[in-house]
Tab-separated table of C-alpha atoms and ligand atoms in Angstrom:
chain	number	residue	atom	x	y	z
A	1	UNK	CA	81.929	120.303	117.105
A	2	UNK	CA	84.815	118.836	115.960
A	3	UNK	CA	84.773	115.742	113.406
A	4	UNK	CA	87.825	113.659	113.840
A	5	UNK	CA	88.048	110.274	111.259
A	6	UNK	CA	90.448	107.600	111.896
A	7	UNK	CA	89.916	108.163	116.141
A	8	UNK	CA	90.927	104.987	116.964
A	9	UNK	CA	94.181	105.088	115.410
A	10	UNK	CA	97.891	106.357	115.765
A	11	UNK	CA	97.448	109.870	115.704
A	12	UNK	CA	93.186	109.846	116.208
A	13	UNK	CA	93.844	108.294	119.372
A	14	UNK	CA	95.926	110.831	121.103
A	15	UNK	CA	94.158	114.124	118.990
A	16	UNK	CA	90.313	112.718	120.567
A	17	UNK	CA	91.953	112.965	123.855
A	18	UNK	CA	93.967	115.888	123.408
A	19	UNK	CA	90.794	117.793	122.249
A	20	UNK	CA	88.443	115.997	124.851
A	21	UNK	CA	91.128	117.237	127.547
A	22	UNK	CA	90.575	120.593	126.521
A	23	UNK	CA	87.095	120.866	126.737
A	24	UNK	CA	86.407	120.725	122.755
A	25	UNK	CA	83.025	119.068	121.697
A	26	UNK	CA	84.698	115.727	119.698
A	27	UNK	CA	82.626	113.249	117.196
A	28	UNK	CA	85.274	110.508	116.932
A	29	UNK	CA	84.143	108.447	113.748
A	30	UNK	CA	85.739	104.576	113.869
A	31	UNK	CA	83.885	101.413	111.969
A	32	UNK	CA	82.858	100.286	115.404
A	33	UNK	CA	80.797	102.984	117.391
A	34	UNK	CA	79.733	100.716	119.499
A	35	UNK	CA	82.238	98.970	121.169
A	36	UNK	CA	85.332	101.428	120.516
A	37	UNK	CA	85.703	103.383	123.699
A	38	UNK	CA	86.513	107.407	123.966
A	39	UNK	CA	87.157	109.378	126.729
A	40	UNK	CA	84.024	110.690	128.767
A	41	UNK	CA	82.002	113.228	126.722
A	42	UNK	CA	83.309	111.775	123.358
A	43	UNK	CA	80.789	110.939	120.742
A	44	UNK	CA	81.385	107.846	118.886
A	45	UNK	CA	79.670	107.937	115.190
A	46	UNK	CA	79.677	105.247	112.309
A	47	UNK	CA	82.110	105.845	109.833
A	48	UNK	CA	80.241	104.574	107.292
A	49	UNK	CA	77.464	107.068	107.848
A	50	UNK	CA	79.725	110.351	109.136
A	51	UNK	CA	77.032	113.088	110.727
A	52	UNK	CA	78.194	116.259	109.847
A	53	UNK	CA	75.244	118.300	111.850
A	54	UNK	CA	76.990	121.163	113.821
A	55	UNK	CA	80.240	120.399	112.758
A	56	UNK	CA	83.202	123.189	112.271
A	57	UNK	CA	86.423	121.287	111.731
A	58	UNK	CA	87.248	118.076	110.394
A	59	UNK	CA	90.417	115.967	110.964
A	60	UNK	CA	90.729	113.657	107.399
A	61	UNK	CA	93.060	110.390	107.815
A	62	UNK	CA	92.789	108.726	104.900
A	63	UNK	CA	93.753	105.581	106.184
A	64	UNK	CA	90.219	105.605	107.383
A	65	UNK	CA	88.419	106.477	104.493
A	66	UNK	CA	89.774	104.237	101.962
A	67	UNK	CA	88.943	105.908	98.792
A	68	UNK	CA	85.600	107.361	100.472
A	69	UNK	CA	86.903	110.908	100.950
A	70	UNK	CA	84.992	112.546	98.052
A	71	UNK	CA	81.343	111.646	100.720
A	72	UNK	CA	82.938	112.822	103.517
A	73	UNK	CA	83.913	116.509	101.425
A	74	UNK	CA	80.849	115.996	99.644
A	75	UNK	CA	79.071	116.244	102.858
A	76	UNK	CA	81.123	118.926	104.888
A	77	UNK	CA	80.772	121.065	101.918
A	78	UNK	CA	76.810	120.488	102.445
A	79	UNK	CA	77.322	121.599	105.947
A	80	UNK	CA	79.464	124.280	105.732
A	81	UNK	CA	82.448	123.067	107.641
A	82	UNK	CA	84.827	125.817	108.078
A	83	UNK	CA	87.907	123.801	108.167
A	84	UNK	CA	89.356	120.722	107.173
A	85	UNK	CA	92.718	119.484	108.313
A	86	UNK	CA	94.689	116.600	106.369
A	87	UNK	CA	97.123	114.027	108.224
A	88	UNK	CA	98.827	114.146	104.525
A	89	UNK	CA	102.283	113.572	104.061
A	90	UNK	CA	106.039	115.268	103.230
A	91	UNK	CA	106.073	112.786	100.427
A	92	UNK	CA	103.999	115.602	98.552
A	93	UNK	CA	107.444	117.561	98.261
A	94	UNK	CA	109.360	114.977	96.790
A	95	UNK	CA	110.006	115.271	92.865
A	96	UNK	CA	109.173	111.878	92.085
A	97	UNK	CA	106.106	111.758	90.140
A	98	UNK	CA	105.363	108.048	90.437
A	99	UNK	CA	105.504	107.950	93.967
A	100	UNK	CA	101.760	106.007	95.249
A	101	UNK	CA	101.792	107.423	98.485
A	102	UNK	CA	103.052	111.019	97.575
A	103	UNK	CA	100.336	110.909	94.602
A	104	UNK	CA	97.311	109.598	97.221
A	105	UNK	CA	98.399	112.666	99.703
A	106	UNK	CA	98.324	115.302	96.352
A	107	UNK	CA	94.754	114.368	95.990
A	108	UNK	CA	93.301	114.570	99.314
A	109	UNK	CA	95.368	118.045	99.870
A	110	UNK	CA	93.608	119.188	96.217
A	111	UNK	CA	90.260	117.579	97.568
A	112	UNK	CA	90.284	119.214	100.837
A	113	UNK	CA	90.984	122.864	99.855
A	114	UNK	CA	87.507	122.118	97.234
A	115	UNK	CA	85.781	121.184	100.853
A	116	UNK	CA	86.083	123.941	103.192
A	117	UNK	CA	87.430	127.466	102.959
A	118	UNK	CA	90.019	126.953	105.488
A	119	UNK	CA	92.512	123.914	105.328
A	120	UNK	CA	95.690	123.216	107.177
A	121	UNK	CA	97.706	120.086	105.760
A	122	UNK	CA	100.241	118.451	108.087
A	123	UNK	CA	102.551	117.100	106.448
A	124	UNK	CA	104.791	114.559	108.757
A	125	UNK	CA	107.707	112.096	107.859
A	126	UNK	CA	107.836	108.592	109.134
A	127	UNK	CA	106.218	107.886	112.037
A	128	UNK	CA	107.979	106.320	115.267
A	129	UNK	CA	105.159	104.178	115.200
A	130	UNK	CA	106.402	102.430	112.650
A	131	UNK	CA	108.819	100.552	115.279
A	132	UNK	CA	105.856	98.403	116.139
A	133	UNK	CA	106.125	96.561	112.622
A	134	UNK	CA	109.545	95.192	114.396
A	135	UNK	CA	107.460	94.315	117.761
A	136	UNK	CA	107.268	90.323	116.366
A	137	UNK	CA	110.857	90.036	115.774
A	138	UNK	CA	111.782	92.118	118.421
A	139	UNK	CA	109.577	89.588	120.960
A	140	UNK	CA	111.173	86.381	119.407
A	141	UNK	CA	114.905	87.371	118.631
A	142	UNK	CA	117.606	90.023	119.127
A	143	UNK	CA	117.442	90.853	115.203
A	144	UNK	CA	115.376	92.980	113.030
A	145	UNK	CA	115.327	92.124	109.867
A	146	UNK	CA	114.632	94.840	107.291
A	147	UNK	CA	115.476	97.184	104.220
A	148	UNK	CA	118.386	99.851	103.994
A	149	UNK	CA	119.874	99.866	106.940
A	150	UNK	CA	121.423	103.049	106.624
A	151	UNK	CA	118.219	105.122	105.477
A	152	UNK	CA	117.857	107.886	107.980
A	153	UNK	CA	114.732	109.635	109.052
A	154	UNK	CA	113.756	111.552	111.441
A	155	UNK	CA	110.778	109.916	113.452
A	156	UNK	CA	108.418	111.825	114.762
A	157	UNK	CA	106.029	110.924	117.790
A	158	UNK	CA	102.334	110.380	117.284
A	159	UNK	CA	101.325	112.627	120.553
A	160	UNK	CA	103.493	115.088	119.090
A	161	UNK	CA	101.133	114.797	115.772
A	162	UNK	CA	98.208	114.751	117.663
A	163	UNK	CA	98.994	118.163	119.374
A	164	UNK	CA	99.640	119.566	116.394
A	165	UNK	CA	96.343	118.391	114.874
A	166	UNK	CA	94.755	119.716	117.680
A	167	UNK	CA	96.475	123.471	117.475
A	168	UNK	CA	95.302	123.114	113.551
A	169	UNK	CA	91.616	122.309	113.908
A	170	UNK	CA	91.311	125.146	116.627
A	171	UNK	CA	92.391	127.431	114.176
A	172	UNK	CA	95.899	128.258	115.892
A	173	UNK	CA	97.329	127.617	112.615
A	174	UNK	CA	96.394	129.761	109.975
A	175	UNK	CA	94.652	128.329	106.646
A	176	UNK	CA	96.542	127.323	103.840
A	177	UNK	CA	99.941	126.120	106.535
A	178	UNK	CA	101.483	122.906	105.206
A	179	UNK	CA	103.781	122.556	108.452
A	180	UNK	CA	106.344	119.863	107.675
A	181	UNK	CA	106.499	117.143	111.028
A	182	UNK	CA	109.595	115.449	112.236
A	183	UNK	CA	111.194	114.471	115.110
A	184	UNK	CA	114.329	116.598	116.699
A	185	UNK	CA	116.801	113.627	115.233
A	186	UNK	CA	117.793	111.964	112.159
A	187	UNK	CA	118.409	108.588	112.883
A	188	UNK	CA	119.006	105.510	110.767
A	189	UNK	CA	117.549	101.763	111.134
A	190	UNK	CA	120.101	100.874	112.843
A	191	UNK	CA	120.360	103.194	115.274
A	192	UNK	CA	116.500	103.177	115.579
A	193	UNK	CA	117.288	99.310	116.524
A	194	UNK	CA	119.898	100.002	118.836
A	195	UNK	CA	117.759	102.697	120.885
A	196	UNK	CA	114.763	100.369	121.292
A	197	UNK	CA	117.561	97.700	122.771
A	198	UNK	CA	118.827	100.024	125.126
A	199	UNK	CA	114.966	100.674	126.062
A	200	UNK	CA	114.510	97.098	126.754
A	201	UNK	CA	117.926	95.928	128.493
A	202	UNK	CA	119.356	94.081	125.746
A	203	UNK	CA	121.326	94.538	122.456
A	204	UNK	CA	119.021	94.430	119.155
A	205	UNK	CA	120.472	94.360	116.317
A	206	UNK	CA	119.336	95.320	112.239
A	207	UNK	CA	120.114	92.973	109.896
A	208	UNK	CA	119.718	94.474	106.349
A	209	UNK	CA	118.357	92.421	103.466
A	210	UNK	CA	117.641	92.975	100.130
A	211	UNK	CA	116.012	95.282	98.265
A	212	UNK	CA	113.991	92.098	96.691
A	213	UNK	CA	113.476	90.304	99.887
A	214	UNK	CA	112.190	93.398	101.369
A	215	UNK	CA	109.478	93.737	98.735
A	216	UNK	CA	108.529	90.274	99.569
A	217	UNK	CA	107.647	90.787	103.123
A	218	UNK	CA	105.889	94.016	103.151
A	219	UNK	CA	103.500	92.347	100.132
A	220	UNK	CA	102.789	89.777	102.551
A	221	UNK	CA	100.943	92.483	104.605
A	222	UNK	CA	97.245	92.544	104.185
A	223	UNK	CA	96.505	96.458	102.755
A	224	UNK	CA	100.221	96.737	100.680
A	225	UNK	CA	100.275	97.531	96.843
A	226	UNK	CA	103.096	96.814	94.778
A	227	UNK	CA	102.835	100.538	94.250
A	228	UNK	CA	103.195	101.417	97.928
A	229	UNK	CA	106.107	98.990	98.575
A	230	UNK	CA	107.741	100.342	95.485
A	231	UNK	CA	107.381	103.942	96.780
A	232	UNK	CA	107.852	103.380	100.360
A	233	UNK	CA	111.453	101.223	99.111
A	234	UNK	CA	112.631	103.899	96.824
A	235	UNK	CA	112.343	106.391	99.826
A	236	UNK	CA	114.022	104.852	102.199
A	237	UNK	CA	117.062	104.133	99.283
A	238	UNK	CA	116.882	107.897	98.711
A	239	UNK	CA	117.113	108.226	102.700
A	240	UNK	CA	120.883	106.510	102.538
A	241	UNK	CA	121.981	109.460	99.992
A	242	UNK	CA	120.083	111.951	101.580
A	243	UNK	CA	119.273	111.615	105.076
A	244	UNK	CA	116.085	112.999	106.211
A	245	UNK	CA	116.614	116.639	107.616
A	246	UNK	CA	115.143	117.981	110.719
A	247	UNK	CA	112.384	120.563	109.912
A	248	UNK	CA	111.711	123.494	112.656
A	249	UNK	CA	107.827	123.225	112.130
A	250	UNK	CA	106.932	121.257	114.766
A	251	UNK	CA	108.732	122.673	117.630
A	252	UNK	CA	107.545	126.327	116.084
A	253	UNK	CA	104.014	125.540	116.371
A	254	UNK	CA	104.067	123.489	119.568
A	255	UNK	CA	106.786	126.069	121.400
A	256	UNK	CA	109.031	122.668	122.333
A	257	UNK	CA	111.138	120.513	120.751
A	258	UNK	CA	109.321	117.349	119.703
A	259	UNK	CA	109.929	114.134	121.670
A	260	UNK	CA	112.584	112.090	120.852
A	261	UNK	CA	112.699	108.263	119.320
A	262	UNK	CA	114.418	107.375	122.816
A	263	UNK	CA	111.137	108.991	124.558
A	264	UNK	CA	108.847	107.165	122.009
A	265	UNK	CA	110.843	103.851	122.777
A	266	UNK	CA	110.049	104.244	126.447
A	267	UNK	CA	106.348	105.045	126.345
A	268	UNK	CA	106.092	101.779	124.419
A	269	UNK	CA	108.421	99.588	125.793
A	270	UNK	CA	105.331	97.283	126.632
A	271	UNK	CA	103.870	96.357	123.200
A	272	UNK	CA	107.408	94.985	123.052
A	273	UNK	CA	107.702	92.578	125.607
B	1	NAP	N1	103.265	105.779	108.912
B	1	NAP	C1	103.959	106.811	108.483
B	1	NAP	O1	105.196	106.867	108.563
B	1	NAP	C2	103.228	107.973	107.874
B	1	NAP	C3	103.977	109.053	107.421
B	1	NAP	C4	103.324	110.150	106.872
B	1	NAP	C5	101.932	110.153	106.791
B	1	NAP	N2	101.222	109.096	107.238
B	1	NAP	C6	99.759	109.164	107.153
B	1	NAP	O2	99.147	108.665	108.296
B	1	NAP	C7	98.074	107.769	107.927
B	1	NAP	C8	97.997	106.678	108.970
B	1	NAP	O3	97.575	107.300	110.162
B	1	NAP	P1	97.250	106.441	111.448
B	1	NAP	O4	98.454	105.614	111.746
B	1	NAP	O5	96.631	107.294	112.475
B	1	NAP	O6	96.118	105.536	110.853
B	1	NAP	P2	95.812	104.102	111.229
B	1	NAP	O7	96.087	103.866	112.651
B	1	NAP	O8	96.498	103.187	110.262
B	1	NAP	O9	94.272	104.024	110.898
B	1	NAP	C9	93.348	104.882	111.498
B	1	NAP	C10	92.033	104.182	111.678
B	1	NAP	O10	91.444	103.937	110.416
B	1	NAP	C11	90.543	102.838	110.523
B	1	NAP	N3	90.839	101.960	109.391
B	1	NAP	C12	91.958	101.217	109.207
B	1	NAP	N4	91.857	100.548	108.041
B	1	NAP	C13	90.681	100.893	107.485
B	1	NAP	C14	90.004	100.539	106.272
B	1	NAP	N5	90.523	99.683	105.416
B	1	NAP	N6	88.813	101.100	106.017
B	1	NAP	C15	88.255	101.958	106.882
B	1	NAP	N7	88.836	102.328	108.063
B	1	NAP	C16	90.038	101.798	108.336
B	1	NAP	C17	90.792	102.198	111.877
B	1	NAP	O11	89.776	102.651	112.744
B	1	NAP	P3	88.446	101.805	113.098
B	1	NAP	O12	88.825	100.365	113.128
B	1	NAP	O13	88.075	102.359	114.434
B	1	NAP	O14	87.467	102.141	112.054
B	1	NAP	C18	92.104	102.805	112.328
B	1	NAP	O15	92.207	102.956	113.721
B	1	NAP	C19	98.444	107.249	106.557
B	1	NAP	O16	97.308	107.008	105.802
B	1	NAP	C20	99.206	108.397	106.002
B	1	NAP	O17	98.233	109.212	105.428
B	1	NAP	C21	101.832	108.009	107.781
């Protein structure tokens, strides 16, 4: 049985069907067993109360634990889970000691190698999915409005993630892999901007604003820390120096090239219309 937290999000989505597909026993864990809805054969489980009976591998997001990881370990220590895979993050390899996020993904890597004796940690960059924070702009105007223009990453698709996730918690990936996740292309902002216009039929534009004004907005969100923001704006600064590079980890494990922002663009095009 595999235990997979965070199911009904970005990458939990796609890995509970991936694994479902397959024909892999899944307990998806979500805050709302039940009404959230799983492909047939899924089980849905509490995530407040995680049952760990029978379970081999675990899939930890910590966006779904908030701060609750040490029960889940706790408990998949108790039932002698074999492995434990993180959705951490590359920010673990950057040098910069104050970084939140890169400090958050040190821990649960540290706490998950104490939980099992196998662990796999991927380790992506930014997420495509991070386009949809432009979906309300993008709906009302032909502007996004946002930080560093010129900060380039290279965004990697969530079904690519979730593939991945899935090789790692059936043990294609040996223990103690950090694979590093991008997409095939470093792109900035604004060319992020221009590719979802072209998806959609019409030119969109970035508008870059400052570094302050930036801060402002993403406090306004309802789970940001100043410490986040801070980290999150100091990466993508350090993105306009040093662009993001490409890292051969993906398409190694998958045997492809990862799908491209243009690709991600078009299986999405509907959340923004
Ligand atoms: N975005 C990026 O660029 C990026 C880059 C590198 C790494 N990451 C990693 O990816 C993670 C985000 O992954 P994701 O996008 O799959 O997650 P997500 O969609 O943000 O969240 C996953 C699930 O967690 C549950 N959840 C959300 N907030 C919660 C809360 N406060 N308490 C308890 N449960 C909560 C929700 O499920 P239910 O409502 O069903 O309970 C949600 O579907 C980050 O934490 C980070 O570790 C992200």
């Amino acid at each position: 049985m595999i235990l997979v937290t965070g199911a009904t999000g970005t990458v939990g989505r796609p890995l509970v069907a991936d694994l479902a597909a397959a024909g892999h026993p899944v307990r998806a864990l979500t805050r709302s067993p039940r009404t959230a809805t799983f492909p047939a054969g899924v089980e849905s489980c509490d995530s407040a109360h995680p049952d760990l009976d029978g379970v081999t591998s675990v899939f930890v997001n910590p966006a779904a634990l908030w701060r609750s990881e040490r029960t889940l370990f706790d408990a998949a220590r108790a039932a002698g889970v074999t492995r434990v895979v993180t959705l951490s993050s590359s920010s673990v390899l950057t040098g910069d000691s104050d970084h939140a996020v890169a400090n958050r993904h040190r821990e649960l890597e540290a706490a998950a190698e104490d939980a099992a004796p196998e662990f796999v940690h991927l380790r992506p960059d930014a997420f495509a999915a991070n386009a949809r924070q432009w979906i309300g702009q993008v709906r009302t105007g032909d502007t996004v409005a946002g930080p560093y223009a010129h900060a380039v990453t290279a965004p990697v698709h969530e079904d690519d993630l979730a593939a991945v996730a899935a090789r790692a918690l059936t043990g294609s990936i040996p223990s103690g892999e950090a694979p590093v996740l991008t997409g095939p292309q470093p792109l900035s902002f604004t060319e992020q901007v221009g590719i979802l216009g072209a998806t959609l039929g019409r030119p969109l534009r970035y508008r870059e604003i400052p570094h302050a004004a930036a801060r402002d907005a993403m406090l306004s969100g309802p789970w940001m820390t100043e410490e986040i923001a801070d980290s999150l704006l100091r990466y993508f600064a350090s993105c306009v120096e040093t662009p993001t590079p490409v890292s051969p980890d993906l398409e190694r494990i998958l045997g492809h090239p990862g799908r491209t922002f243009a690709e991600w663009t078009a299986d999405r095009v509907a959340e923004f219309r």
